[in-house]
Amino acid sequence: QNWTRGMSYCLHSESHLDAGPIYVRENGKLHMVNQGAGGVQNVTPKTRPFRLFSRGFSVELCMNREDDRARRQRTDHFIFTYTKEGNLRYSAKSLFSLVLGYISDNVDHIDSLIGFPEQIAEKLFSAAEARQKFTEPVTGLRALQKFTEAYGNLVLCSLCLRNRYLVISEKLEEIKSFRELTCLDLSCCKLGDEHELLEHLTKEALSSVKRLLLKDNALSDAGLRRMTAPVRVLKKGLENLLVLDLSCNPKITDVGIGYLLSFKKLNCLDISGTGLKDVNAVIKRIQMQIGLVHSKVPLKEFDHSNCKTEGWAEQTVLQWEQAVMEARKPQDDLRSRTAALRFYGKTHRIEDVVKCKLVEAETKASGNLQFYKEKVPNCHLPLKKEVAGSHELRNNKKRALAEQEKERTSKQKHLRLTVEDWDLLNTY
């Protein structure tokens, strides 16, 4: 009782302070001191609910959220549409589209696509292309190689890189990964004789090329010798070439034209704007050895409008070009400085496109040296007695010409393997 009176006295003496309920433990039990009555009551304290987060905490649920560094927009697993009344409706995406999106995000981890159905592979390529997977530096090349190894010309059968030297320099390995190309346009790229892409043309990966345009590429006789060495000696490389454009290369002389005579399947050849010394002799030599006739009219085969980029990777090449152009955009201060230098005549920089057009104009003014193969019409006229009588003579002449041709080719075989050719072949 004395302890209780002392506690109540202390509570009444400090009644001006609201200390809240006071609990006292005695004999293993918890007692609450009643301030109003001055006594002690046996109570069990009410346990407060455990709160993990504060009362103002909120959570936002996001699906398919990637790293912000990727800067790519992702759609969730639902398709939202509006009805005519303006109500918002949603439907879940199909399992095929979800799986396709997941595989396209990780396409560089695929082991192989050989034997995979082409219809599904095309959709997979389009999904990866929409996510710009092929523009990434390392993973893009690895993913592109999976498709080119399995589908060849379906990925890309024709590639036009005219005036796109920056794309070639930035995406050289990706361009080299394309297989079974039938048309390749490298006009006005200033590659030169020692470029890695020209060396790649001689390999078996591009033996399917039938149309090759190398206008205005600073080529010389040495470059043609390197490019034709596998065909001349090993019968490999560009052996299936049908159309070849070497115009606007003034360093190519009569010696370089001699290397082109190994392309026996050529149907069209353009050597306008080259550094030929004896034009008439070259025309006769081309006509006699590979059967091409000089054309007085410009041929449609050398029109740039006929060469386009075609295949699954058509949009991929455009993405490469767009990325290169965005990286090439000059800053505002550099642009104003360049404009000032041009105004005062301190710089004379000419754009590549303008220069290519000037070279084409000079070539047209200097003369047209385009060749084509004549198609011999089939004659179904009845044979006369005289024609039948001279049939044996013609056969004898053909046999004699065939024997002469064999002797000539056998001599050429011995003459082809020069020391320079062997040194050149050792580099491959």
XYZ file of C-alpha atoms in Angstrom:
428
model
C 0.000 0.000 0.000
C 2.842 2.371 0.795
C 4.318 1.736 -2.688
C 0.969 2.422 -4.331
C 0.429 5.656 -2.371
C 3.921 6.876 -3.313
C 3.307 6.117 -6.993
C -0.071 7.890 -6.971
C 1.509 10.882 -5.242
C 4.175 11.131 -7.949
C 1.561 10.854 -10.659
C -0.640 13.577 -9.127
C 2.365 15.826 -8.554
C 3.326 15.597 -12.242
C -0.189 15.615 -13.594
C 0.636 18.528 -15.811
C 2.760 16.188 -17.966
C 0.934 13.603 -20.123
C 3.278 10.627 -19.890
C 0.687 8.139 -21.172
C -0.067 4.769 -19.610
C 2.570 3.354 -17.269
C 3.166 -0.381 -16.920
C 4.793 -2.090 -13.929
C 5.927 -5.716 -13.876
C 5.455 -7.501 -10.536
C 5.761 -11.248 -9.848
C 6.004 -12.044 -13.542
C 2.828 -10.108 -14.412
C 2.357 -6.737 -16.104
C 0.245 -4.154 -14.258
C -0.960 -0.749 -15.571
C -1.116 2.125 -13.157
C -4.516 3.863 -13.304
C -3.858 7.576 -12.970
C -7.461 8.517 -12.248
C -8.137 6.042 -9.437
C -4.547 5.917 -8.278
C -4.510 2.136 -8.347
C -2.941 -0.633 -10.325
C -4.901 -2.853 -12.749
C -3.930 -6.204 -14.179
C -4.159 -5.853 -18.017
C -2.552 -7.351 -21.045
C -1.292 -4.678 -23.489
C -2.802 -4.631 -26.962
C -0.214 -5.563 -29.575
C -0.010 -3.107 -32.442
C -0.037 -4.555 -35.996
C 3.400 -4.828 -37.574
C 3.861 -2.385 -40.509
C 6.626 -3.148 -43.010
C 6.423 0.148 -44.919
C 5.425 3.598 -43.878
C 1.868 4.799 -44.385
C 2.775 6.990 -47.396
C 4.743 4.271 -49.248
C 3.540 3.308 -52.784
C 4.663 0.720 -55.358
C 4.430 1.022 -59.171
C 4.225 -2.242 -61.126
C 6.110 -2.239 -64.480
C 6.350 -5.213 -66.833
C 9.237 -5.947 -69.221
C 11.249 -3.024 -67.928
C 14.845 -3.051 -69.252
C 17.887 -1.008 -68.474
C 17.532 2.680 -69.297
C 20.826 2.579 -71.185
C 19.190 0.453 -73.872
C 16.751 3.295 -74.640
C 14.330 0.908 -76.210
C 10.584 0.953 -75.837
C 9.104 -2.295 -74.670
C 5.474 -3.303 -74.872
C 3.875 -5.411 -72.185
C 2.021 -8.664 -72.616
C -1.287 -6.979 -73.487
C -2.714 -5.283 -76.550
C -4.803 -2.186 -75.774
C -7.447 -1.021 -78.233
C -10.278 1.482 -78.191
C -13.811 0.650 -79.252
C -16.063 2.902 -81.299
C -17.661 4.127 -78.098
C -14.258 5.170 -76.765
C -13.931 2.395 -74.216
C -10.498 0.916 -73.580
C -10.236 -2.808 -74.190
C -7.270 -5.080 -73.763
C -6.420 -8.589 -74.855
C -3.479 -10.828 -74.053
C -0.839 -11.457 -76.711
C -0.453 -14.913 -78.170
C 2.100 -17.303 -76.757
C 3.886 -17.371 -80.142
C 4.430 -13.597 -80.123
C 5.664 -13.683 -76.522
C 8.134 -16.471 -77.266
C 9.214 -14.700 -80.469
C 9.932 -11.528 -78.540
C 11.902 -13.376 -75.890
C 14.052 -15.219 -78.457
C 14.678 -12.032 -80.436
C 15.932 -10.340 -77.263
C 18.448 -13.161 -76.810
C 19.091 -14.025 -80.463
C 22.859 -13.731 -80.060
C 22.824 -16.716 -77.673
C 21.335 -19.113 -80.242
C 23.688 -21.944 -81.166
C 22.483 -22.484 -84.748
C 19.466 -21.914 -86.999
C 20.355 -24.519 -89.608
C 17.265 -26.585 -90.411
C 14.900 -24.085 -88.763
C 11.773 -23.245 -90.859
C 12.289 -20.201 -93.078
C 8.844 -18.718 -92.369
C 9.425 -18.552 -88.628
C 13.055 -17.480 -89.099
C 11.937 -14.486 -91.171
C 9.560 -13.385 -88.394
C 12.313 -13.870 -85.854
C 14.685 -11.751 -87.956
C 12.053 -9.000 -88.270
C 11.454 -9.016 -84.509
C 15.185 -8.733 -83.802
C 15.492 -6.023 -86.461
C 12.671 -4.022 -84.839
C 14.604 -4.146 -81.557
C 17.773 -3.025 -83.447
C 19.706 -6.054 -82.276
C 21.916 -6.022 -85.403
C 23.180 -2.483 -84.745
C 24.916 -3.489 -81.511
C 28.722 -3.659 -81.805
C 29.514 -7.250 -80.753
C 26.251 -9.082 -80.199
C 24.813 -7.724 -83.447
C 27.536 -9.351 -85.541
C 27.157 -12.652 -83.715
C 23.385 -12.640 -84.192
C 23.657 -11.720 -87.879
C 26.094 -14.551 -88.532
C 23.567 -17.075 -87.198
C 21.095 -16.041 -89.889
C 23.575 -15.743 -92.765
C 25.038 -19.174 -92.070
C 21.615 -20.810 -92.169
C 19.737 -18.886 -94.881
C 22.347 -17.316 -97.166
C 20.786 -15.212 -99.927
C 17.424 -15.014 -98.140
C 19.002 -12.663 -95.625
C 20.470 -10.542 -98.429
C 20.796 -11.292 -102.130
C 21.623 -7.783 -103.381
C 23.604 -5.097 -101.558
C 23.946 -1.488 -102.699
C 26.652 0.537 -100.899
C 27.070 3.339 -103.429
C 28.564 6.465 -101.764
C 28.498 4.704 -98.391
C 32.157 4.444 -97.484
C 31.445 5.263 -93.833
C 29.017 2.354 -93.585
C 31.691 0.065 -95.050
C 34.317 1.239 -92.580
C 32.002 0.964 -89.555
C 30.232 -2.311 -90.452
C 32.930 -4.114 -92.451
C 32.696 -7.386 -90.506
C 28.905 -7.408 -90.794
C 29.124 -6.845 -94.557
C 31.649 -9.653 -94.883
C 29.255 -11.996 -93.079
C 26.732 -11.857 -95.945
C 26.908 -15.011 -98.043
C 25.624 -15.917 -101.505
C 25.273 -12.321 -102.704
C 24.403 -12.076 -106.385
C 24.705 -8.287 -106.794
C 27.174 -5.942 -105.067
C 27.417 -2.212 -105.782
C 30.516 -0.492 -104.345
C 30.539 2.504 -106.675
C 32.101 5.815 -105.601
C 33.567 4.440 -102.355
C 37.291 5.114 -103.047
C 38.342 1.738 -101.663
C 41.702 1.477 -103.428
C 43.735 -1.624 -104.257
C 44.546 -2.717 -100.691
C 41.116 -2.571 -99.097
C 40.048 -5.588 -97.065
C 36.656 -5.782 -98.754
C 38.218 -6.172 -102.204
C 40.327 -9.010 -100.851
C 37.144 -10.582 -99.486
C 35.686 -10.601 -103.009
C 38.165 -13.274 -104.059
C 37.009 -15.771 -101.437
C 34.504 -18.562 -101.905
C 31.909 -16.795 -99.750
C 31.255 -14.384 -102.644
C 31.723 -16.793 -105.519
C 28.001 -16.393 -106.254
C 28.377 -12.709 -107.210
C 27.152 -12.179 -110.782
C 26.938 -8.386 -110.839
C 29.828 -6.299 -109.485
C 29.967 -2.502 -109.752
C 33.316 -0.893 -108.860
C 32.986 2.505 -110.466
C 35.268 5.275 -109.139
C 37.189 3.234 -106.559
C 40.769 4.344 -107.294
C 41.658 0.916 -108.679
C 44.807 0.212 -110.680
C 46.346 -2.709 -112.536
C 47.712 -4.101 -109.264
C 44.224 -4.228 -107.769
C 42.838 -6.059 -110.796
C 45.720 -8.528 -110.653
C 44.909 -9.348 -107.027
C 41.191 -9.583 -107.717
C 41.541 -11.925 -110.687
C 44.388 -14.138 -109.423
C 42.137 -16.910 -107.999
C 40.148 -17.035 -111.239
C 43.190 -17.036 -113.499
C 45.137 -19.671 -111.609
C 42.817 -21.672 -109.360
C 39.502 -21.248 -111.203
C 37.905 -19.921 -108.008
C 36.571 -16.623 -106.763
C 34.564 -14.458 -109.164
C 34.289 -17.156 -111.800
C 30.496 -16.671 -112.178
C 30.719 -12.937 -112.843
C 28.361 -11.724 -115.595
C 28.348 -7.904 -115.249
C 31.441 -5.885 -114.286
C 31.714 -2.101 -114.005
C 35.237 -0.637 -113.749
C 34.523 2.819 -115.123
C 36.017 6.033 -113.687
C 39.248 4.309 -112.609
C 41.925 6.217 -114.562
C 44.812 4.125 -113.161
C 43.648 1.017 -115.036
C 45.683 0.614 -118.247
C 45.902 -1.888 -121.094
C 47.803 -4.286 -118.823
C 44.944 -4.388 -116.310
C 42.415 -5.122 -119.046
C 44.406 -8.233 -119.874
C 43.623 -9.636 -116.415
C 39.888 -9.291 -117.102
C 40.070 -11.726 -120.002
C 39.940 -14.590 -117.498
C 36.232 -13.845 -116.857
C 34.914 -16.084 -119.611
C 31.269 -15.768 -118.512
C 31.134 -11.986 -118.785
C 28.102 -10.623 -120.623
C 28.611 -6.892 -119.970
C 31.734 -4.855 -119.251
C 32.215 -1.126 -118.665
C 35.748 0.330 -118.779
C 34.819 3.926 -119.568
C 37.049 6.557 -117.999
C 40.082 4.278 -117.635
C 43.644 5.099 -118.646
C 43.798 3.070 -121.869
C 46.511 3.968 -124.349
C 45.484 1.979 -127.415
C 41.677 1.866 -127.291
C 41.195 0.154 -130.657
C 43.587 -2.649 -129.766
C 41.774 -3.219 -126.460
C 38.384 -3.329 -128.219
C 39.629 -5.951 -130.686
C 41.269 -7.977 -127.945
C 38.090 -8.077 -125.839
C 36.025 -9.062 -128.839
C 38.381 -11.832 -129.936
C 39.056 -13.466 -126.556
C 35.817 -13.166 -124.582
C 33.359 -12.360 -127.364
C 32.150 -8.939 -126.177
C 31.104 -6.304 -128.715
C 31.599 -2.573 -128.243
C 28.283 -0.809 -127.665
C 27.633 2.592 -129.179
C 24.664 3.212 -126.873
C 24.834 3.230 -123.032
C 23.648 -0.090 -121.618
C 20.889 -0.459 -119.049
C 22.926 -2.990 -117.099
C 25.144 -0.180 -115.785
C 22.292 2.021 -114.632
C 22.393 2.469 -110.855
C 18.597 2.271 -110.560
C 18.768 -1.455 -111.320
C 20.865 -2.186 -108.220
C 19.006 -2.200 -104.912
C 19.369 -3.749 -101.480
C 17.035 -6.729 -101.315
C 16.489 -9.328 -98.596
C 15.518 -9.665 -94.969
C 18.319 -7.303 -93.894
C 17.207 -4.389 -96.073
C 16.041 -2.367 -93.059
C 19.175 -3.375 -91.156
C 21.406 -1.674 -93.730
C 19.244 1.447 -93.452
C 19.635 1.364 -89.671
C 23.417 1.190 -90.090
C 23.383 4.169 -92.420
C 21.148 6.160 -90.086
C 23.415 5.452 -87.112
C 26.489 6.517 -89.100
C 24.824 9.721 -90.261
C 23.757 10.604 -86.718
C 27.306 10.070 -85.472
C 28.628 12.142 -88.356
C 26.481 15.220 -87.631
C 28.862 18.108 -86.923
C 28.471 20.312 -83.912
C 27.074 23.812 -84.270
C 30.401 25.513 -83.611
C 32.262 23.271 -86.060
C 29.578 23.842 -88.693
C 29.808 27.625 -88.369
C 33.597 27.462 -88.468
C 33.547 25.341 -91.635
C 31.084 27.743 -93.246
C 33.353 30.664 -92.426
C 36.393 28.913 -93.889
C 34.505 28.193 -97.079
C 33.346 31.805 -97.300
C 36.913 33.082 -97.110
C 38.201 30.405 -99.470
C 40.363 28.656 -96.874
C 38.959 25.197 -97.655
C 37.921 23.479 -100.860
C 36.285 20.321 -99.555
C 33.971 18.636 -102.052
C 31.342 16.107 -101.072
C 31.774 12.533 -102.282
C 28.412 12.510 -104.035
C 29.212 15.657 -106.006
C 32.637 14.312 -106.924
C 31.148 11.057 -108.167
C 28.705 12.964 -110.350
C 31.541 15.074 -111.773
C 33.531 11.954 -112.614
C 30.493 10.446 -114.341
C 30.066 13.607 -116.407
C 33.728 13.550 -117.420
C 33.411 9.882 -118.401
C 30.418 10.561 -120.632
C 32.259 13.425 -122.274
C 35.434 11.402 -122.882
C 33.679 8.436 -124.478
C 31.688 5.305 -123.826
C 33.534 1.993 -123.557
C 30.791 -0.480 -122.724
C 30.715 -4.008 -124.087
C 28.020 -6.650 -124.351
C 27.698 -10.173 -125.681
C 25.621 -10.613 -128.784
C 22.893 -13.210 -128.744
C 23.076 -15.407 -131.844
C 19.535 -15.936 -133.220
C 18.441 -19.511 -133.844
C 17.965 -20.296 -137.538
C 15.394 -22.959 -138.393
C 15.586 -22.643 -142.165
C 15.576 -25.827 -144.316
C 18.986 -27.014 -145.428
C 19.869 -26.732 -149.111
C 22.065 -29.156 -151.041
C 24.955 -26.734 -151.053
C 24.665 -26.195 -147.326
C 24.512 -29.935 -146.741
C 27.514 -30.444 -149.015
C 29.589 -27.917 -147.099
C 28.603 -29.382 -143.747
C 31.741 -31.529 -143.578
C 33.962 -28.543 -144.374
C 32.466 -26.615 -141.466
C 33.003 -29.534 -139.130
C 36.648 -29.767 -140.229
C 37.103 -26.045 -139.594
C 35.537 -26.361 -136.141
C 37.852 -29.225 -135.280
C 40.882 -27.259 -136.441
C 39.803 -24.227 -134.406
C 39.193 -26.433 -131.364
C 42.691 -27.894 -131.623
C 44.197 -24.420 -131.964
C 42.225 -23.270 -128.960
C 43.498 -26.217 -126.914
C 47.089 -25.420 -127.861
C 46.587 -21.765 -127.027
C 45.005 -22.496 -123.661
C 47.727 -25.029 -122.812
C 50.366 -22.416 -123.543
C 48.483 -19.875 -121.450
C 48.368 -22.321 -118.564
C 52.141 -22.518 -118.572
C 52.474 -18.772 -118.965
C 49.947 -17.863 -116.276
C 51.946 -19.135 -113.343
C 54.488 -16.361 -113.090
C 56.540 -15.564 -110.018
C 54.264 -12.634 -109.193
C 51.205 -14.870 -109.379
C 52.738 -17.428 -107.039
C 53.699 -14.687 -104.577
C 50.171 -13.335 -104.782
C 48.596 -16.741 -104.195
C 50.738 -17.286 -101.122
C 49.082 -14.256 -99.521
C 45.632 -15.914 -99.558
